[in-house]
Structures are given as C-alpha cells and as structure tokens.
Short mmCIF file of C-alpha atoms in Angstrom, two decimals:
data_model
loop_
_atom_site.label_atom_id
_atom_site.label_comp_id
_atom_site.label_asym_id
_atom_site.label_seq_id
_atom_site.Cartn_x
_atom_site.Cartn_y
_atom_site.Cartn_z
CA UNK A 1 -10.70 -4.55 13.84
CA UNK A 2 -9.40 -4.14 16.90
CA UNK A 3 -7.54 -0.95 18.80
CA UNK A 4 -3.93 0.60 17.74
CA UNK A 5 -2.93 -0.55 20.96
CA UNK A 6 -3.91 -4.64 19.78
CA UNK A 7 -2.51 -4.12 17.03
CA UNK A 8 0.66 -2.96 17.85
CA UNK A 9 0.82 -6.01 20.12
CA UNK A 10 -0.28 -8.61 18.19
CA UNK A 11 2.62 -7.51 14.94
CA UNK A 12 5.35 -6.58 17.46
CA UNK A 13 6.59 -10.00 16.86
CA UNK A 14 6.17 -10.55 13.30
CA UNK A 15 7.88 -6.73 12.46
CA UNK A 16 10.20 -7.31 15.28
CA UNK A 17 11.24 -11.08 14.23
CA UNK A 18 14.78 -10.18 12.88
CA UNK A 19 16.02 -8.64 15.41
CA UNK A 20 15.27 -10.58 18.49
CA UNK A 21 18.95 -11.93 18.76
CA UNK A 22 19.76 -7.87 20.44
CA UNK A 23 17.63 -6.88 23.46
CA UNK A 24 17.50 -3.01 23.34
CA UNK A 25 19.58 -1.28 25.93
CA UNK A 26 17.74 -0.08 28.64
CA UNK A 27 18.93 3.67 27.70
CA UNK A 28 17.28 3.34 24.15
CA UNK A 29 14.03 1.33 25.59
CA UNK A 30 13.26 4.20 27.24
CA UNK A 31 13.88 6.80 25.15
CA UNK A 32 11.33 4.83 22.57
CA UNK A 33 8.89 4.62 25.12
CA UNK A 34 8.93 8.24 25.71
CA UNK A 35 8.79 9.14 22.07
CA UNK A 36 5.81 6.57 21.95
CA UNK A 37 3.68 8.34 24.94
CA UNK A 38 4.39 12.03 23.69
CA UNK A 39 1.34 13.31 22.87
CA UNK A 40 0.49 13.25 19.18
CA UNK A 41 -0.80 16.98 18.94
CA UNK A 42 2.59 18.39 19.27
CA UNK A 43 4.23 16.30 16.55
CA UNK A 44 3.69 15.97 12.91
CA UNK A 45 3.29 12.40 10.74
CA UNK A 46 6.48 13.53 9.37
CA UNK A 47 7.86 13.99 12.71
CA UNK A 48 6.70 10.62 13.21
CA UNK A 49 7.87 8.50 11.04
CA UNK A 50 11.27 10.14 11.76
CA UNK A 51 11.18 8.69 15.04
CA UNK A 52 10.18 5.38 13.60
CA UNK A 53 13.04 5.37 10.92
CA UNK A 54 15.94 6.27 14.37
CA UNK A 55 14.12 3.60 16.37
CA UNK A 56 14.24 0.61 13.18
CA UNK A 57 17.53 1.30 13.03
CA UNK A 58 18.38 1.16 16.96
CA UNK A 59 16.91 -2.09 16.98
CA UNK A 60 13.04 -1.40 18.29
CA UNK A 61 10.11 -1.63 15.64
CA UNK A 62 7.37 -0.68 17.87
CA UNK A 63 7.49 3.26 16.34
CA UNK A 64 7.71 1.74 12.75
CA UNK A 65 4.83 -0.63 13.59
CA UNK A 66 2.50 1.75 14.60
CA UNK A 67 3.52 4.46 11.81
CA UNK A 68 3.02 1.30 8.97
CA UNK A 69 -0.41 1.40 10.18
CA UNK A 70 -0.93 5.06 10.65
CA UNK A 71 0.71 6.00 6.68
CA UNK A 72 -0.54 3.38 4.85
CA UNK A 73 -4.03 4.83 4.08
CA UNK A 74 -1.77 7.46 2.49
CA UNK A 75 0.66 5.46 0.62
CA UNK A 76 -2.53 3.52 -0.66
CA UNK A 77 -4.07 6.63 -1.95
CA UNK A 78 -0.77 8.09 -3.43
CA UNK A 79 -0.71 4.90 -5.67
CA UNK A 80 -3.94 4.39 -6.43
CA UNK A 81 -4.27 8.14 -7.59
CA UNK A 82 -1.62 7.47 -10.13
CA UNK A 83 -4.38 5.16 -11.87
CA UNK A 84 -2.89 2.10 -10.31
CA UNK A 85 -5.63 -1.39 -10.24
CA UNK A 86 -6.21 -1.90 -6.55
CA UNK A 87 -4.62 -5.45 -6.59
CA UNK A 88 -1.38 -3.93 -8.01
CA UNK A 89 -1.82 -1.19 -5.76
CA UNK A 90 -1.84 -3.57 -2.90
CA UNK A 91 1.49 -5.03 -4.11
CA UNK A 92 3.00 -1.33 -4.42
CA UNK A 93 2.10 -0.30 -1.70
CA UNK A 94 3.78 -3.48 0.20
CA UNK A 95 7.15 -2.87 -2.07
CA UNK A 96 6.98 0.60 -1.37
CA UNK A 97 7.54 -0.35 3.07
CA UNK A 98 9.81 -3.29 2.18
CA UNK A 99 12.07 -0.76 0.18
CA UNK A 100 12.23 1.49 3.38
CA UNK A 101 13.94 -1.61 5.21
CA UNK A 102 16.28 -2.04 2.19
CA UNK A 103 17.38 1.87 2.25
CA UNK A 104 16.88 2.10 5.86
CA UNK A 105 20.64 3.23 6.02
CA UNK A 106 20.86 5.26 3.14
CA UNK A 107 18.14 8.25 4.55
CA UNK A 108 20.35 10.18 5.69
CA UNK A 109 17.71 12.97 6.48
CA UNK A 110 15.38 10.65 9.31
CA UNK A 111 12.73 14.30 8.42
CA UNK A 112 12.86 12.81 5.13
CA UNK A 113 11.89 9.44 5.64
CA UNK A 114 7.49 10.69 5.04
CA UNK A 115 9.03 12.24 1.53
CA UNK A 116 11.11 9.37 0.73
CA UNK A 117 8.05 6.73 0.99
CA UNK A 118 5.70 9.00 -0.75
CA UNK A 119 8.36 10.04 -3.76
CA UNK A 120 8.85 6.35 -3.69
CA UNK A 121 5.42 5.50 -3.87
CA UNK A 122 4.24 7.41 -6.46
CA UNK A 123 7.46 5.98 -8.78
CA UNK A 124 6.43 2.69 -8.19
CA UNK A 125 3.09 3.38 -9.34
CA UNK A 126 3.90 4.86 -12.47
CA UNK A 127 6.39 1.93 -13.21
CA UNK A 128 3.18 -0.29 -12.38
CA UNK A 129 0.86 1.55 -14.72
CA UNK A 130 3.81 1.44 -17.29
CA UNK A 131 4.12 -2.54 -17.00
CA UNK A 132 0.32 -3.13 -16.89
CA UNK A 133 0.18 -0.82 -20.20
CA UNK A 134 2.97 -3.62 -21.56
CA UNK A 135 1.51 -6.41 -20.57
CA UNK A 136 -2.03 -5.07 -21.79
CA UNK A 137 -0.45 -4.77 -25.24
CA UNK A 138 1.34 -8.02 -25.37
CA UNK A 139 -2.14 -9.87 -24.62
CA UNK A 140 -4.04 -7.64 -27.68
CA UNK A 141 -1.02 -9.27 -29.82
CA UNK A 142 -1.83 -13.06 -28.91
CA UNK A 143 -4.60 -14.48 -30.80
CA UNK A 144 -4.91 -16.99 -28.62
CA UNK A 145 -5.41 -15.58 -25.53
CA UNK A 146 -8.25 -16.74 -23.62
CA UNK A 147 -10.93 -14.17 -22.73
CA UNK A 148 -11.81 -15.72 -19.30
CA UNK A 149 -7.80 -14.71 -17.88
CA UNK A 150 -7.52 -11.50 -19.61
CA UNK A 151 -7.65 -8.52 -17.70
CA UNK A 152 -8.90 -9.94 -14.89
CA UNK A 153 -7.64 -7.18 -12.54
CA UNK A 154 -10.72 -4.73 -11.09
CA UNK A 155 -9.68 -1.34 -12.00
CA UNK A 156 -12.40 0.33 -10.12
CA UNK A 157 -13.27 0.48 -6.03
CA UNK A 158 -15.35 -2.81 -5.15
CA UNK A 159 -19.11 -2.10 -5.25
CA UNK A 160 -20.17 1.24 -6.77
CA UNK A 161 -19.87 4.63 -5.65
CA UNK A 162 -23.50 5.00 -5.20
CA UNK A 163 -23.84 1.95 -2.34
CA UNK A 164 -21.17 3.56 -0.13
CA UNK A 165 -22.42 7.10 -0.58
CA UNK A 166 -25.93 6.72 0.06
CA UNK A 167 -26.30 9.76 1.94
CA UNK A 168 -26.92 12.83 -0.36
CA UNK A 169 -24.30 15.36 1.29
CA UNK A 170 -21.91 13.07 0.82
CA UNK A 171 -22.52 12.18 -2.63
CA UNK A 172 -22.88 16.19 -3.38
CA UNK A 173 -19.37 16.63 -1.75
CA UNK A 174 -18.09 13.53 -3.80
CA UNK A 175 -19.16 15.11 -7.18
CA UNK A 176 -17.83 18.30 -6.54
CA UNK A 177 -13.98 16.92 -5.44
CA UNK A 178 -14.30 14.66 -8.99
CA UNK A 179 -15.04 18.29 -10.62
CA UNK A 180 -11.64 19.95 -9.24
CA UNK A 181 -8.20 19.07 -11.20
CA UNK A 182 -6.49 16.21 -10.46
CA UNK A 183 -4.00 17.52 -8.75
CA UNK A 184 -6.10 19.47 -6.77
CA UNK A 185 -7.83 16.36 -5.80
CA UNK A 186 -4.50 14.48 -5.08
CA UNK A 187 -3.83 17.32 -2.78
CA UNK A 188 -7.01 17.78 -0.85
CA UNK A 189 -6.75 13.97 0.11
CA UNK A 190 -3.36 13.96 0.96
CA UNK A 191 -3.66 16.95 3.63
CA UNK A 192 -6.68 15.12 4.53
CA UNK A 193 -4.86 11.84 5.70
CA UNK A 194 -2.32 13.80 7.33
CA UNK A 195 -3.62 14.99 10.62
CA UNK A 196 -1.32 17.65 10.44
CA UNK A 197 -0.46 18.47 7.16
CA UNK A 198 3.24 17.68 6.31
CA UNK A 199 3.89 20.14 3.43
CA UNK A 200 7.86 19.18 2.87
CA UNK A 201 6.77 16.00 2.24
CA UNK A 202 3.33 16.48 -0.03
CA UNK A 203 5.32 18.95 -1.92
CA UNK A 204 7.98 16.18 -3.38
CA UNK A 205 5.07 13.53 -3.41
CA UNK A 206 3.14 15.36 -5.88
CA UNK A 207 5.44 17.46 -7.26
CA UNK A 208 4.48 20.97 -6.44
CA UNK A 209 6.74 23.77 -4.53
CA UNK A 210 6.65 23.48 -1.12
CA UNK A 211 5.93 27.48 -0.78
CA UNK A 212 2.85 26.84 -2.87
CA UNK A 213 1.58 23.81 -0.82
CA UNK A 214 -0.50 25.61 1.31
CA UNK A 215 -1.95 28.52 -0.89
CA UNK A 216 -3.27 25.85 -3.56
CA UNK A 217 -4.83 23.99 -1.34
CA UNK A 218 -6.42 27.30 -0.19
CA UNK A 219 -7.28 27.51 -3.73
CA UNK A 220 -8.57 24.06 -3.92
CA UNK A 221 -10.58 23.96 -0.78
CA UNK A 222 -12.34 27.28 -1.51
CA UNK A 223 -12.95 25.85 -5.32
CA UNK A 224 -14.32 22.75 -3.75
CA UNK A 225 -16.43 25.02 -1.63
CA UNK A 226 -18.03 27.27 -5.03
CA UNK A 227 -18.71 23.99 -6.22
CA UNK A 228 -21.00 23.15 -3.58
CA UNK A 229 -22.27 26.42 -3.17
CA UNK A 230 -23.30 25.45 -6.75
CA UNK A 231 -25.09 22.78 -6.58
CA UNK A 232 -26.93 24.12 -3.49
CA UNK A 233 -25.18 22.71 -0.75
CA UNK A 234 -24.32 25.67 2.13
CA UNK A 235 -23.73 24.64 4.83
CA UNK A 236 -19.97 24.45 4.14
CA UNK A 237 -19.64 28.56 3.24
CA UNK B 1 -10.64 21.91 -16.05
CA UNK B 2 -6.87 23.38 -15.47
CA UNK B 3 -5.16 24.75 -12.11
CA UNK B 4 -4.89 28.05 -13.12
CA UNK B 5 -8.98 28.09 -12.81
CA UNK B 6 -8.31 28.12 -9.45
CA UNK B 7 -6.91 31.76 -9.75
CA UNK B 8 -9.34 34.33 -8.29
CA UNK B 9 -11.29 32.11 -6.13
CA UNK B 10 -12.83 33.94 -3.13
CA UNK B 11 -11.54 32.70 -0.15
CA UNK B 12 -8.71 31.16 -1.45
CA UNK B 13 -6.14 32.95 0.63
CA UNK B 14 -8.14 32.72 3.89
CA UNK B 15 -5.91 30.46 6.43
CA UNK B 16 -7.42 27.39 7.09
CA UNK B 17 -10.38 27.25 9.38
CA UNK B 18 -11.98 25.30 11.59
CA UNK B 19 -15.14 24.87 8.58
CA UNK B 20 -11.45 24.01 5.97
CA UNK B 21 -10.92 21.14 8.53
CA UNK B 22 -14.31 19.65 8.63
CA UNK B 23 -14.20 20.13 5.00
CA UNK B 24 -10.82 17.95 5.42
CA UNK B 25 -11.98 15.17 7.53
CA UNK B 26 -15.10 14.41 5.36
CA UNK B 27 -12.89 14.33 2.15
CA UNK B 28 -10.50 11.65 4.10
CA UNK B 29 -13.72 9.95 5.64
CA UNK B 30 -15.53 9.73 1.71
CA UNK B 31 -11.93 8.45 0.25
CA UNK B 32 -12.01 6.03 3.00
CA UNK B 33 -14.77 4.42 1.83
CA UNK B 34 -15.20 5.08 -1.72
CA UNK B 35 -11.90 3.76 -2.31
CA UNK B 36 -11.05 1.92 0.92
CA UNK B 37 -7.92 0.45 2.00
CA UNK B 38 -7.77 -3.53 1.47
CA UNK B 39 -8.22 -5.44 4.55
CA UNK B 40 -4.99 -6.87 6.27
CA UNK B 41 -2.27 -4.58 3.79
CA UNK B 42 -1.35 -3.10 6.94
CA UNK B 43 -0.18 -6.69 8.37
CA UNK B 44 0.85 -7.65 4.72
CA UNK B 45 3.39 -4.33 4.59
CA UNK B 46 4.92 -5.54 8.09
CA UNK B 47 5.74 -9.16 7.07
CA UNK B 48 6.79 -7.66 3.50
CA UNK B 49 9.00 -5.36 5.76
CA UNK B 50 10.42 -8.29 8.22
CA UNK B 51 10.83 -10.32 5.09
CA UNK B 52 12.87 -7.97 3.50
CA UNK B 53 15.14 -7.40 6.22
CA UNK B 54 16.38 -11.35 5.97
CA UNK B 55 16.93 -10.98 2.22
CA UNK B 56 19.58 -8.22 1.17
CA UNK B 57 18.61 -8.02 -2.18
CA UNK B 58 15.96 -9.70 -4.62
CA UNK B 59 13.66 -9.42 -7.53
CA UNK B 60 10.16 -8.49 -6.66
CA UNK B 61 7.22 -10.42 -8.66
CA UNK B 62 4.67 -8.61 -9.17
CA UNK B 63 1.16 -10.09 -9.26
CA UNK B 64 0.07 -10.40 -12.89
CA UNK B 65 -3.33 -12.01 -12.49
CA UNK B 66 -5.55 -13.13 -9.45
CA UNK B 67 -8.91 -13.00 -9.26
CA UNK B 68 -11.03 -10.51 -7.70
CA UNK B 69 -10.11 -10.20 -3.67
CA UNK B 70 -7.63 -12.84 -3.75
CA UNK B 71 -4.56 -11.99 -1.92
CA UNK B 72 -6.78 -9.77 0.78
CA UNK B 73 -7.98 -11.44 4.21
CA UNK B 74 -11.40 -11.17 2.66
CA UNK B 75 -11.03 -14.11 0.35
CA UNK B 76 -13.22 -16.54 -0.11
CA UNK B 77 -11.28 -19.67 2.70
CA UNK B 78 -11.70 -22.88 0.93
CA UNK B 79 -12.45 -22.03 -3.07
CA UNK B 80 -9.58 -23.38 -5.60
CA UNK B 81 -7.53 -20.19 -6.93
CA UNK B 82 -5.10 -19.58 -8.88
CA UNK B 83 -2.53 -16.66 -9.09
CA UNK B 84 0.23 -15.50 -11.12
CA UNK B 85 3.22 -13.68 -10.54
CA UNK B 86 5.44 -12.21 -12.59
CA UNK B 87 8.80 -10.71 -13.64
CA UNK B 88 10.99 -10.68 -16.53
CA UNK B 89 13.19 -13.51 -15.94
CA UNK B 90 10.32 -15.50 -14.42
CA UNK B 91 6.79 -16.63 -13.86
CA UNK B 92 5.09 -18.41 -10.85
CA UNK B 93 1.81 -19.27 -11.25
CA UNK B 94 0.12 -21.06 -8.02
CA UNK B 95 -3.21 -23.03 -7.36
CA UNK B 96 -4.56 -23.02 -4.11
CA UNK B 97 -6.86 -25.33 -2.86
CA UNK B 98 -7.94 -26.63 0.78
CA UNK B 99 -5.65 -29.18 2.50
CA UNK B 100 -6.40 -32.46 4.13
CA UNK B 101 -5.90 -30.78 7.66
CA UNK B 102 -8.21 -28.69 8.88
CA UNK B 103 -7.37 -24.39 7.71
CA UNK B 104 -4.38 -25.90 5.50
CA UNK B 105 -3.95 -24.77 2.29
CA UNK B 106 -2.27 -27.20 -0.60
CA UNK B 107 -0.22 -25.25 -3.33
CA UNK B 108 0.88 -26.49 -6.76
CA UNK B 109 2.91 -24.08 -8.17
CA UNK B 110 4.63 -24.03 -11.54
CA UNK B 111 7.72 -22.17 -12.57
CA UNK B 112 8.57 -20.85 -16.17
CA UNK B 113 10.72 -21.11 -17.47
CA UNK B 114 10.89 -24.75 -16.16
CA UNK B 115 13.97 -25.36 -13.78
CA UNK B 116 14.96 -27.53 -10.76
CA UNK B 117 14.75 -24.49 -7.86
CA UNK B 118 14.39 -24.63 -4.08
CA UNK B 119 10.84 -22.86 -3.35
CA UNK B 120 10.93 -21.23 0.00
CA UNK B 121 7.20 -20.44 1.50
CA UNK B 122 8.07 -18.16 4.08
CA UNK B 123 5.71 -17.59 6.78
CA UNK B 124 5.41 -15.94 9.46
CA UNK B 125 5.84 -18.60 12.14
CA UNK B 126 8.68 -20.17 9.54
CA UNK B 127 9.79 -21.59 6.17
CA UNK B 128 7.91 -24.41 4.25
CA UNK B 129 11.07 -25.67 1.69
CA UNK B 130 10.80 -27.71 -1.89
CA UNK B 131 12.33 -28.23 -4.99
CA UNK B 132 10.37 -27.74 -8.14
CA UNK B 133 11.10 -30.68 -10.44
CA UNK B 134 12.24 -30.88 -14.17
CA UNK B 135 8.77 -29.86 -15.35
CA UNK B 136 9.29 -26.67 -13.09
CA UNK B 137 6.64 -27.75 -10.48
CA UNK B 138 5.88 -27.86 -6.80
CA UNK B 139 3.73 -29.13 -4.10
CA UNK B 140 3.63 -27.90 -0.82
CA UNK B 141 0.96 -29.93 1.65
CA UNK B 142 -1.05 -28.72 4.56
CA UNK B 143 0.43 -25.50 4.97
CA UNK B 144 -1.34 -23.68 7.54
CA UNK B 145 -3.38 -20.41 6.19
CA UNK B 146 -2.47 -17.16 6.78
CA UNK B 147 0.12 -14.84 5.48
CA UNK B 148 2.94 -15.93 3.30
CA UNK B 149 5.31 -14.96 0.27
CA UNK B 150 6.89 -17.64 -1.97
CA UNK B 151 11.07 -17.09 -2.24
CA UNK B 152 12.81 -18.67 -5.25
CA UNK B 153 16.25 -19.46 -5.32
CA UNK B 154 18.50 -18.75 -7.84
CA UNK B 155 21.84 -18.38 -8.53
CA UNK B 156 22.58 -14.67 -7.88
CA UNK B 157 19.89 -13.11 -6.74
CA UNK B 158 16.84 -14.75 -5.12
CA UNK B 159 13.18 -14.33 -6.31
CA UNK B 160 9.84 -13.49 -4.19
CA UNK B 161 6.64 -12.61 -4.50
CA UNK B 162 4.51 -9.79 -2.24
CA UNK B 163 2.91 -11.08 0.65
CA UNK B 164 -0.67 -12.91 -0.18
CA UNK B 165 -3.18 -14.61 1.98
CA UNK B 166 -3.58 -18.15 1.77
#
C-alpha cells in the first residue's frame, strides 16, 4: 500500500476520466489546491467531504479522490453493521459512492453530503439484507438446488477473531465492545473512524438525536470502560 | 442488554479525554482488523464513481454468488471462477478463466433470460464490446486483468454490474 499522496496520483485519472474535455480555470485550480493543503486539524470529515462535493461539481476530483479513500472505512462499517455479508457489503458500499455522482446536483446542503452517504448507506444495507433474506427463502423452496452454490457468501470476517487479536488487551477490549448494545457499538466505531467526530452526520446515520450524540457516547465509552474494569483490565480508568 | 443500562454510569458525563481518545483509536484500530476493509474497494468505489458519471441512469446488479474473495484484488490470478449477478429483470452469470496472452482474462458470460444484447466490458483504459447470441451468451478474449464492470444494453435503461477484479 502505498502513501495518500500515491494514491491520489495514481486514481486522479481514472476518477477524473469524464471530465478531461474542461481544464479547470486557473481561479478554481487554486482555490482546490488551497482547500487541499489546509491543515486537517482545523476541519472536520464533514467539512471535508463538503469541499469534495463543491470541487466534483466544479470540475476537479482530486478532493473527492482523497475523501473516497479517507470515508470508506466508514461507509464499510456502516453497512456491514447492518448485518450485511462482506461481499455484498463490498457492492454497497461501491453503489453507495456511485449514487453520490448520480445526486451530485441534488445536495443542496454541500455540509450534508457526510449525512447523505451515511443515511444512504445504511438504506442500502437494509435493502441488501432484505433481498439476501428473499433470495435465502426462494433457494429453501427449490428442491433441487445444489448444495455446493448455495449460500456461498462468507457472512463472517475472513479468518477468526482469535488470529487477528492475539494480543490479550486487545481481545479483553474486543469482548467488552461485543458486551455493549448495538447501537452503542455502532456508535463507538463510528466516532472512532471519524478523526473528529461529525455528530450532524452520525446522528442521521444511526438514527439518534443529534443533542444526544455526544452524551451516549459518554455513556457508552464509560460502560465500555466498567466492562473492563470488570474483567480486570485498568489501565483504561 | 438495552440502552437505558447505560443510565447511571460513572463517568458518563465527563467530556471526552485524552484516556476517551485512546480508548477511540484502539476501537477503530481492533475494527480495522477484525473486520477489515477489502483490499482495492477504495479503487473499486472510484471507477464505480467515474462509471457512473457516463451512464445517467441504470439498474445496478447486485452480486448474487461468487466465491470466497472473488471480486477483491486478493483473488486467486489464474483459477477458473464463476460469478453471478443479479436483478429482477435479469441475470449474468460469468466464468473467468486465464487468456491465451499473458495477465488476460477470457469471459463467457451468459444472460437470462436469453436475448441478443450488446455487452459492454468497461474498463478503465476503455470498452471491450459484444453481442450475446440467441442462446444469451458471450465471449470476450484476452481482456487484460484488472478492474472492470460488465454494461448491458437494453432498450430503456441500461444494465451493469459493480466493479469486480478480473
């Protein structure tokens, strides 16, 4: 894997490819380049992928380049915490950006375009997890159907738990966010991926009151915290 | 256990400190890995993105069944698979298997209900074009590997499916 800086390079073309018949004015270059080298402290992901929605449309896709890799860990686990299998979830998650370019005119908010992709998101998923219910119960009804090409999505993360958490903090810490509510857990790892949390936009995704946002996941971290305490691990209180 | 456990928890009303955000950062680092996100859906979400800026409107297939890994970057490079898409009006199902050129993939791909369509593979560096035949199927030889999304043409509104890895 290389840099954000290759990688922004290397896609410029490929997200860029349909607009290459318009050169940017020199005006808007700049201003994009100035958005791009503000530093990232004083802005939020939100804020962010505002200035990536203004710059799409203007004709640049730099900005939306480099926020499709920064939000997708998020929009990845918004779906797959809606019980979505993670080869459905990749195809979600994919519809989920391509339906940004398709309403790309009709945000009329650009501080709502983080909201909009999450809400958005999270629909998809349930329709997915609706259809793979339907399709699970049309297979049960044919007699025929070969047992070999049933259900042959994974519905669980590759390799188990216990390879990737060998160490025994983490796997403490693991148990004890499994323990907390689901929303609770939904929460803590959205405010996670967001390096500065984004509450307008968690609120809708999840579908809590923005006001209460920041108080549950008070609540959650400091239940996540007795847990722990709990099973002996301290060094967090 | 419900949210309204969570009531009376000490601490809870504390603003967040700098212990809440290493808390954070090892929740995001464990999801990370427990549940990680595929390799190459980053560059799969961009093409799906510049893709969907050519086409104003379509119907999205959905993949019904692939094995294990398939459409990520990960795959296995030169084992036969096969892969179906779906959507209510139509199924693709494709088999890939190695070309005769060196990092080429050949795909047979059947459409059902059967019908003489023009089968765009759209890729990144440009469009591979056939017409599936009365049986509904298609060849397309020695395409070069790499990402790629299948576009059927119909009538009113054209098909595709997400972006795979061939």
């Amino acid at each position: 894997m290389g840099g954000p800086g290759a990688r922004r390079g290397a896609y410029h073309g490929a997200l860029g490819s349909w607009q290459t018949s318009e050169a940017p004015r020199a005006s808007e270059h700049e201003a994009a380049r100035g958005e791009m080298t503000s530093p990232a402290e004083t802005e939020s992901l939100g804020d962010r992928a505002a200035a990536a929605l203004v710059g799409y449309r203007e004709g640049h896709a730099e900005l939306m380049s480099e926020f499709v890799r920064e939000a997708t860990p998020m929009l990845w686990h918004t779906v797959r915490a809606q019980g979505v299998p993670r080869e459905v979830a990749d195809d979600v998650v994919q519809q989920t950006w391509a339906a940004l370019v398709a309403h790309v005119e009709s945000i009329t908010e650009p501080q709502a375009t983080l909201k909009w992709l999450l809400v958005t998101a999270r629909r998809a998923a349930w329709e997915a997890v609706r259809k793979g219910r339907a399709d699970d119960h049309r297979r049960t009804e044919l007699p025929d159907d070969d047992a070999d090409t049933a259900a042959t999505l994974p519905d669980t993360a590759p390799g188990p738990e216990a390879e990737v958490l060998r160490d025994e903090r983490d796997r403490m810490l693991w148990t004890a966010l499994q323990q907390l509510p689901g929303r609770c857990q939904e929460l803590l790892r959205l405010v996670s991926l967001a390096d500065r949390p984004d509450y307008r936009s968690i609120s809708a995704a999840i579908g809590m009151p923005v006001g209460s946002i920041g108080a549950t996941r008070g609540r959650c971290l400091a239940k996540l915290r007795a847990v722990l305490t709990e099973q002996g691990e301290t060094s967090w209180t | 256990m419900d949210m309204t456990d969570l009531d009376g928890v000490v601490g809870a009303d504390d603003p967040l400190d700098a212990s809440d955000v290493a808390l954070l950062e090892r929740v995001a680092e464990l999801s990370g890995r427990v549940d990680p996100v595929p390799e190459g859906l980053v560059e799969r979400s961009r093409f799906a993105m510049t893709l969907a800026g050519l086409e104003s409107e379509v119907m999205e297939l959905m993949v019904l069944e692939a094995p294990a890994g398939t459409v990520r970057s990960d795959a296995p490079p030169l084992e036969t698979r096969t892969i179906t898409f779906t959507h209510e009006r139509l199924t693709v199902m494709i088999a890939l298997s190695p070309g005769d050129e060196p990092r080429t993939v050949r795909v047979d791909g059947w459409l059902a209900p059967a019908e003489t369509l023009t089968v765009v593979l759209r890729r990144p560096d440009g469009d591979h074009r056939t017409t599936a035949d009365d049986d509904g199927r298609f060849v397309l030889e020695n395409v070069p590997r790499g990402l790629a999304s299948l576009l059927v043409e119909q009538d009113d509104l054209p098909i595709t499916t997400p972006v795979i890895e061939l």
